[in-house]
PDB file of C-alpha atoms and ligand atoms in Angstrom:
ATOM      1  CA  UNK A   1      -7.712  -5.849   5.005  1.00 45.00           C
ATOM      2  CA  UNK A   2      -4.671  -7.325   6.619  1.00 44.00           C
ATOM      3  CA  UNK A   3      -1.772  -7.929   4.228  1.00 51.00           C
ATOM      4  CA  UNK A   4      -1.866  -7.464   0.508  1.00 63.00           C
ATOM      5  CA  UNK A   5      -4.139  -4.689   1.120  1.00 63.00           C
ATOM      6  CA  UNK A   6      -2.534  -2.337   3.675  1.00 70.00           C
ATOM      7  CA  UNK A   7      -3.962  -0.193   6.153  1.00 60.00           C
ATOM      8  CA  UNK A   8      -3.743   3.463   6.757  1.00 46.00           C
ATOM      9  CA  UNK A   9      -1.206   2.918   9.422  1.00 44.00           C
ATOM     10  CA  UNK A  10       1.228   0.580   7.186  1.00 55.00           C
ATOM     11  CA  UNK A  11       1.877   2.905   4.139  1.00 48.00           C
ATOM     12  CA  UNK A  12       5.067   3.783   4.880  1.00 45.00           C
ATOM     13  CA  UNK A  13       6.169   0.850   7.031  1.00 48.00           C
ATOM     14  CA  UNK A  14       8.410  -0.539   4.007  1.00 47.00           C
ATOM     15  CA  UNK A  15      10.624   2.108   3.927  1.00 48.00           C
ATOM     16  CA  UNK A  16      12.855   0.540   7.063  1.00 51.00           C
ATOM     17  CA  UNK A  17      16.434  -0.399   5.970  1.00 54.00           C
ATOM     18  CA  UNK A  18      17.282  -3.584   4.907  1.00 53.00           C
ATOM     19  CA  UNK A  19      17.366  -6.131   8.198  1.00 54.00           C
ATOM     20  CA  UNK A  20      21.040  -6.711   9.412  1.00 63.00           C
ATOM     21  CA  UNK A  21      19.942  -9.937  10.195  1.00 88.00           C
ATOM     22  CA  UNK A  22      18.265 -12.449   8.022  1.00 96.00           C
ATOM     23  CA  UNK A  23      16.942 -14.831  10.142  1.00 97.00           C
ATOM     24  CA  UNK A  24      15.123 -16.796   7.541  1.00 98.00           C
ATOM     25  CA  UNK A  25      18.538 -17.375   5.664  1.00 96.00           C
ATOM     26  CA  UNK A  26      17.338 -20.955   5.347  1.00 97.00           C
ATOM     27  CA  UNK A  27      14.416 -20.148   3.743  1.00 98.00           C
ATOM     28  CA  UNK A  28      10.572 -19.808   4.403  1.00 98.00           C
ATOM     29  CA  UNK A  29       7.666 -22.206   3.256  1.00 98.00           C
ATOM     30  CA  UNK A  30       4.738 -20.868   1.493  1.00 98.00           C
ATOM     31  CA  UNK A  31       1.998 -21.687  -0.650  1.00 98.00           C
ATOM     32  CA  UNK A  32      -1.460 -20.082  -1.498  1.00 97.00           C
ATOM     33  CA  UNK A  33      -4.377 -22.325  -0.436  1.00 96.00           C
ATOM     34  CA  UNK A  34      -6.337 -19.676  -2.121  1.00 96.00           C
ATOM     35  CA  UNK A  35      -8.373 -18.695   0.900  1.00 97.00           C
ATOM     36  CA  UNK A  36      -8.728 -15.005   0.155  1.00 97.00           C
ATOM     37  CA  UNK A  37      -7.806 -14.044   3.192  1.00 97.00           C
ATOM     38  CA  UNK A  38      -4.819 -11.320   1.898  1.00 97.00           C
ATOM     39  CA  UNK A  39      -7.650  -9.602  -0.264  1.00 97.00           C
ATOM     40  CA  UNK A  40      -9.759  -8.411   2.368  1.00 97.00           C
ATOM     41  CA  UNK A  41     -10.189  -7.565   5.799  1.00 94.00           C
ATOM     42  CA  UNK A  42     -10.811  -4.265   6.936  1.00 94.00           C
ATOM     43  CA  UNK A  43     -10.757  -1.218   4.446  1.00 95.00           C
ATOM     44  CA  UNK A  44      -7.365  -0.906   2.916  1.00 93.00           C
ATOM     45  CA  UNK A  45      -5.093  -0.112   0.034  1.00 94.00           C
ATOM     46  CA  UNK A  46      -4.026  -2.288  -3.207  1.00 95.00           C
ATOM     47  CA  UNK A  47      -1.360  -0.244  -4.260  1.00 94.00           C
ATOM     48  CA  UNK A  48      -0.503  -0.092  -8.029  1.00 95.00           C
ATOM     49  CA  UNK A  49       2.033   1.751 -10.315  1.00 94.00           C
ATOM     50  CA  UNK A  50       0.960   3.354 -13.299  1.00 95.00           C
ATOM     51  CA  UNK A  51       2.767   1.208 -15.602  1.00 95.00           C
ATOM     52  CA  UNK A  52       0.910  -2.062 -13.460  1.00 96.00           C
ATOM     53  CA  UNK A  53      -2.440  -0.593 -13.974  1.00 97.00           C
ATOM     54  CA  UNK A  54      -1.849  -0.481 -17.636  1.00 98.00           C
ATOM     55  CA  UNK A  55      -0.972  -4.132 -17.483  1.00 98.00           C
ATOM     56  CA  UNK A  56      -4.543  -4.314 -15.428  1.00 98.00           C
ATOM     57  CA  UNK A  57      -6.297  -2.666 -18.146  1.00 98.00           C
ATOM     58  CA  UNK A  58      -5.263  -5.107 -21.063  1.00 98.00           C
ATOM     59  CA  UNK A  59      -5.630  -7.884 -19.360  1.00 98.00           C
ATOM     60  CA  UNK A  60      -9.295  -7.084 -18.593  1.00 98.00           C
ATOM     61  CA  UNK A  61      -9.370  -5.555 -22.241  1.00 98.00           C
ATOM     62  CA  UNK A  62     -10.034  -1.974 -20.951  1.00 98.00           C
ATOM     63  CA  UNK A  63      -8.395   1.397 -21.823  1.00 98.00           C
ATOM     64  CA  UNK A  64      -6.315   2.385 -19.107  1.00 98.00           C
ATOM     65  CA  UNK A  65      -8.768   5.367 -18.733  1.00 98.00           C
ATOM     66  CA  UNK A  66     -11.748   2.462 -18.254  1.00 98.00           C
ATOM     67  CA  UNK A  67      -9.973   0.779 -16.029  1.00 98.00           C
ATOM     68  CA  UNK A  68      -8.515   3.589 -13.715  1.00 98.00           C
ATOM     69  CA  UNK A  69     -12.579   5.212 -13.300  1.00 98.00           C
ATOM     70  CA  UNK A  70     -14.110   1.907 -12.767  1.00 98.00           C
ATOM     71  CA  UNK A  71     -11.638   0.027 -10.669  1.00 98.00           C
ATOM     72  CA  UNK A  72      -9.179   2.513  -8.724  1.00 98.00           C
ATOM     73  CA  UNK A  73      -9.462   5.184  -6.249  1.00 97.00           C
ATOM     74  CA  UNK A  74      -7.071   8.438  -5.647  1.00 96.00           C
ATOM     75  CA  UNK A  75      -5.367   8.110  -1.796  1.00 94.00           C
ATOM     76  CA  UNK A  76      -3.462  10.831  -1.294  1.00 90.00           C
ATOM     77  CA  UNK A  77      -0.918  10.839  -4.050  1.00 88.00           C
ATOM     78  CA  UNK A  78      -1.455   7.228  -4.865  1.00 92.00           C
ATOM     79  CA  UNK A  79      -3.879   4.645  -6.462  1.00 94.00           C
ATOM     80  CA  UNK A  80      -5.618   2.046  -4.531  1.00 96.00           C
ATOM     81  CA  UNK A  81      -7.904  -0.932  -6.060  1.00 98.00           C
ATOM     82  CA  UNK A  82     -11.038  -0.288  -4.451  1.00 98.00           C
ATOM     83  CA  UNK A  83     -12.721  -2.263  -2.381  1.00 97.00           C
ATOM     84  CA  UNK A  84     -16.228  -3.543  -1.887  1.00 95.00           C
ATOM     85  CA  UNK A  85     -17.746  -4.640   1.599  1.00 96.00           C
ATOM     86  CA  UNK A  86     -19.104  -8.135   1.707  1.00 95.00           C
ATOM     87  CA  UNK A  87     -19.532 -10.895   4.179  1.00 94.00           C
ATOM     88  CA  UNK A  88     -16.268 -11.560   4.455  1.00 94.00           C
ATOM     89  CA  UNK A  89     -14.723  -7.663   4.740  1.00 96.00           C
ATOM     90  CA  UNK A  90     -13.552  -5.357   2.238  1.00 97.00           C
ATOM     91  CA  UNK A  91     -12.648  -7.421  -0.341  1.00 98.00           C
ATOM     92  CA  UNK A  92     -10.162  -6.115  -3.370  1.00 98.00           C
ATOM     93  CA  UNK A  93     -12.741  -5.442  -6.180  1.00 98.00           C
ATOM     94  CA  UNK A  94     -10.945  -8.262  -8.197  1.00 98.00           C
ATOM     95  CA  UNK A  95     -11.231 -10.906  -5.168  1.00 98.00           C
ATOM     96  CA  UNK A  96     -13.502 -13.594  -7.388  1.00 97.00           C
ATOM     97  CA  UNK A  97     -15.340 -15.679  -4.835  1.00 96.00           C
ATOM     98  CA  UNK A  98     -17.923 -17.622  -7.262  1.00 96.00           C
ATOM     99  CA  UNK A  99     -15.993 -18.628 -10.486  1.00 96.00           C
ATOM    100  CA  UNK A 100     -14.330 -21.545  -8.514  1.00 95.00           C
ATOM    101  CA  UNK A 101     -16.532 -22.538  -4.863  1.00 93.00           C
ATOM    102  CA  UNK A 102     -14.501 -23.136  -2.052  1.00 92.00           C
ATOM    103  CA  UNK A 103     -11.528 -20.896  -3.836  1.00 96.00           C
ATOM    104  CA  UNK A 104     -10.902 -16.961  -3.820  1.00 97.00           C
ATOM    105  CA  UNK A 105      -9.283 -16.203  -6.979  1.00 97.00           C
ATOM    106  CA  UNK A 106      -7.500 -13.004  -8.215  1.00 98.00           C
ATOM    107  CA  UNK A 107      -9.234 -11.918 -11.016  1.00 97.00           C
ATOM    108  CA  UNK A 108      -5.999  -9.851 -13.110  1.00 98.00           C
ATOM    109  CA  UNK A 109      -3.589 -12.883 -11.185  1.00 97.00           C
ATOM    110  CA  UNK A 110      -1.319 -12.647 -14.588  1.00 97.00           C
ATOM    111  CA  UNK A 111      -1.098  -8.698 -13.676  1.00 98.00           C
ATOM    112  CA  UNK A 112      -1.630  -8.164 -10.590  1.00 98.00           C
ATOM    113  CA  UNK A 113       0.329  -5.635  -8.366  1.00 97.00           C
ATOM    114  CA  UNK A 114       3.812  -6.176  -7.209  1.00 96.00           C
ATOM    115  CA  UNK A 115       2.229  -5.728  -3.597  1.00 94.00           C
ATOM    116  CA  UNK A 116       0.642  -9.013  -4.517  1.00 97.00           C
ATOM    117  CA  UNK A 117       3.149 -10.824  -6.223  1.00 97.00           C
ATOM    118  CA  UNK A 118       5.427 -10.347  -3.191  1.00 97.00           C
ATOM    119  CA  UNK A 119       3.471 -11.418  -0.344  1.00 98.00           C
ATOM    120  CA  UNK A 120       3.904 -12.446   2.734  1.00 98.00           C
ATOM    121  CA  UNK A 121       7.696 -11.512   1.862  1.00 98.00           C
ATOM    122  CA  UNK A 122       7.035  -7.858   2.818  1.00 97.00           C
ATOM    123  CA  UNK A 123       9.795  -6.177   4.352  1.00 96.00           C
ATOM    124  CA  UNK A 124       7.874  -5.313   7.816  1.00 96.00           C
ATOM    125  CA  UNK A 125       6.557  -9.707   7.552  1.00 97.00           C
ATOM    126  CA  UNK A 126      10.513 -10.826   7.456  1.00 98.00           C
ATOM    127  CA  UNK A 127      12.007  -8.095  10.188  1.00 97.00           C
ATOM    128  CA  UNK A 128      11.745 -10.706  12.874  1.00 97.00           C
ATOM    129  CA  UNK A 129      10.165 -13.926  13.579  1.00 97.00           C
ATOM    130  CA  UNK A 130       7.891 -12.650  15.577  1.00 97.00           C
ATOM    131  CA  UNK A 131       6.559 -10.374  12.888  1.00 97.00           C
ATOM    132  CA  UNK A 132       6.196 -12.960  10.314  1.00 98.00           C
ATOM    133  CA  UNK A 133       4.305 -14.973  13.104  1.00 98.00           C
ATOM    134  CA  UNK A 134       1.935 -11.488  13.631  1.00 98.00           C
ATOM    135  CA  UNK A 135       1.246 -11.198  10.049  1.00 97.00           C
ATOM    136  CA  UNK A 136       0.502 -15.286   9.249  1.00 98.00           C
ATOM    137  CA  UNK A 137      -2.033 -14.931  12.643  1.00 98.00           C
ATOM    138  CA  UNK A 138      -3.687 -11.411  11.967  1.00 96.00           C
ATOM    139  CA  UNK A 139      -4.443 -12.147   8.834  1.00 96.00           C
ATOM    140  CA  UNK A 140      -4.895 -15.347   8.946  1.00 97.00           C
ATOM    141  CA  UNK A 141      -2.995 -16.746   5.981  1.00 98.00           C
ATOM    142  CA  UNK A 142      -2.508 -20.823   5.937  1.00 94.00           C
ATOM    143  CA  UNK A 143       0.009 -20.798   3.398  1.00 98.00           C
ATOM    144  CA  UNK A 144       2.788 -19.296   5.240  1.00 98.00           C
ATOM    145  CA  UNK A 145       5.015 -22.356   7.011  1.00 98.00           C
ATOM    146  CA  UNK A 146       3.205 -24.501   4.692  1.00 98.00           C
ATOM    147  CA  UNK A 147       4.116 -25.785   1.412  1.00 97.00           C
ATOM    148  CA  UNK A 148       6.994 -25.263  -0.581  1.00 98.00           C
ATOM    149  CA  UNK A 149      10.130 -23.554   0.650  1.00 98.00           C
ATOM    150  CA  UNK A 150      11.581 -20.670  -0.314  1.00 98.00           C
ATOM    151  CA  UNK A 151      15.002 -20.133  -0.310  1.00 98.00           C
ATOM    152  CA  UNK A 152      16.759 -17.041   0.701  1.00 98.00           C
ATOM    153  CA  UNK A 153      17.881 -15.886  -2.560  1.00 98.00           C
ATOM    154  CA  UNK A 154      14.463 -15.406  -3.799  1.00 98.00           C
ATOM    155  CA  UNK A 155      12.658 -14.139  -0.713  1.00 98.00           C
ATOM    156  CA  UNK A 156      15.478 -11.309  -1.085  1.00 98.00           C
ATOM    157  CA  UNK A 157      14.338 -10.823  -4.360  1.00 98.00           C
ATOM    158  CA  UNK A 158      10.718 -10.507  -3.526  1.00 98.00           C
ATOM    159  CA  UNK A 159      11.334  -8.516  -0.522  1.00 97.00           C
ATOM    160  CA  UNK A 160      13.452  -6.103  -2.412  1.00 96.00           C
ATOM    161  CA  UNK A 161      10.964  -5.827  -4.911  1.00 94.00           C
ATOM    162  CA  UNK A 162       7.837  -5.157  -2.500  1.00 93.00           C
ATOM    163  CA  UNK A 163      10.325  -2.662  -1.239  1.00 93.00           C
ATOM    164  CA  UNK A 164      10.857  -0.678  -4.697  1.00 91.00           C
ATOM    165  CA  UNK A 165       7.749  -0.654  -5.268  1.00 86.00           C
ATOM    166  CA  UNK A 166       6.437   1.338  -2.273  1.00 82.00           C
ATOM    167  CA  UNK A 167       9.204   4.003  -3.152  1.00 80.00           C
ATOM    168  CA  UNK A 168       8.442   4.175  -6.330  1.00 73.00           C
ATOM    169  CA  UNK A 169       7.736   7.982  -7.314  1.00 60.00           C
ATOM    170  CA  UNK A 170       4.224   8.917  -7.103  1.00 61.00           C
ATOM    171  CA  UNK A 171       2.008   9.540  -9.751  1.00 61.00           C
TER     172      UNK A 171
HETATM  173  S1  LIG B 201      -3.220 -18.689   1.693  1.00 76.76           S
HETATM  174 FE1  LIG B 201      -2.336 -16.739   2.304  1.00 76.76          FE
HETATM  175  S2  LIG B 201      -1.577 -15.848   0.366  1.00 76.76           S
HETATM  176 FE2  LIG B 201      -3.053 -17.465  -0.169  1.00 76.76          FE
HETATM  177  S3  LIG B 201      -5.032 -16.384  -0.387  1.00 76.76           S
HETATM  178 FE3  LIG B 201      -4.898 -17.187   1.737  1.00 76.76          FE
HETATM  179  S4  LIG B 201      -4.078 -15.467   2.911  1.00 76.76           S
HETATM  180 FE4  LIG B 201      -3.650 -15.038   0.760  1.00 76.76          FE
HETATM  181  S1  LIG B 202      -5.311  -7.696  -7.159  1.00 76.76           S
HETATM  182 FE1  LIG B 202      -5.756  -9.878  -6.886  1.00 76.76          FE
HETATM  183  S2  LIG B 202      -4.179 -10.640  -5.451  1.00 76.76           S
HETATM  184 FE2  LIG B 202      -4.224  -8.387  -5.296  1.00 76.76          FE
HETATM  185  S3  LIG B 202      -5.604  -7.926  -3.586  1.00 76.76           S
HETATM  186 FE3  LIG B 202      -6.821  -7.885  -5.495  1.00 76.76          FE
HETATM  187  S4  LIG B 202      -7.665  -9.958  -5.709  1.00 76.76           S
HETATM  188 FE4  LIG B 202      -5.979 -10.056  -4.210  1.00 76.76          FE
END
């Protein structure tokens, strides 16, 4: 997939220092039209901590054991979501294209990964305009420069956040 999963080649792209210039410092429009687009794509990663899939787990009333064997996968020394194919790509196993037509919904929203609470304000999106431009395009995702804006103090927050999170210790 393109964004909130990650490809191969992206893992580690988060660790780059903080940008010495801000260029969004007067904040960034966004909202989800619920397209789907983030959860799928080509085959990825849906990163999770081990503390977020326990959140997964009650939320879809599993055991964290249930929910690790029937929903995640080992990649290297992380956890992915997995994936299945379909029509559209490989969609996050949670993507829920049929409860609402039309919509893509996340099926553990109130839990779901920091890697999805903080797009498209991913450190590698907001290093330059022109990468914010690549990722709204590749993905495609209609909700970014559309909607309601963002301002700067809180795309720090979510970039900083989508930032701890992919150094955060693995398990
Ligand atoms: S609008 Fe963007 S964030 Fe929302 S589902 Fe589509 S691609 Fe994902
Ligand atoms: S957990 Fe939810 S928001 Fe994240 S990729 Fe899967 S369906 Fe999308």
């Amino acid at each position: 997939m393109t964004n909130s999963k990650v490809g191969p080649s992206d893992q580690n792209s988060n660790s780059d220092p903080i940008p010495k210039q801000e260029w969004y410092k007067d904040g960034l429009k966004f909202s989800c039209s619920q397209c789907g687009n983030c959860c799928t794509g080509g085959p990825g990663a849906v990163w999770y901590t081990e503390q977020e899939g326990r959140e997964m787990a009650v939320a879809l009333g599993l055991t964290h054991e249930e929910f690790t064997a029937k929903y995640t996968r080992a990649i290297a020394n992380r956890r992915s979501l997995n994936e299945s194919q379909t029509p559209h790509g490989f969609d996050c196993v949670f993507l829920d294209r049929t409860s609402q037509p039309g919509r893509a919904l996340c099926g553990v929203y109130t839990a779901r990964p920091a890697q999805c609470r903080t797009w498209p304000f991913w450190p590698e999106n907001l290093e330059t305009p022109r990468a914010w431009k690549a990722a709204k395009a590749k993905t495609p995702c209609l909700g970014m420069d559309n909607g309601t804006l963002y301002p700067i103090e809180q795309i720090r927050i979510l970039r900083e956040r989508d930032r701890a999170d992919n150094q955060s210790a693995p398990w």
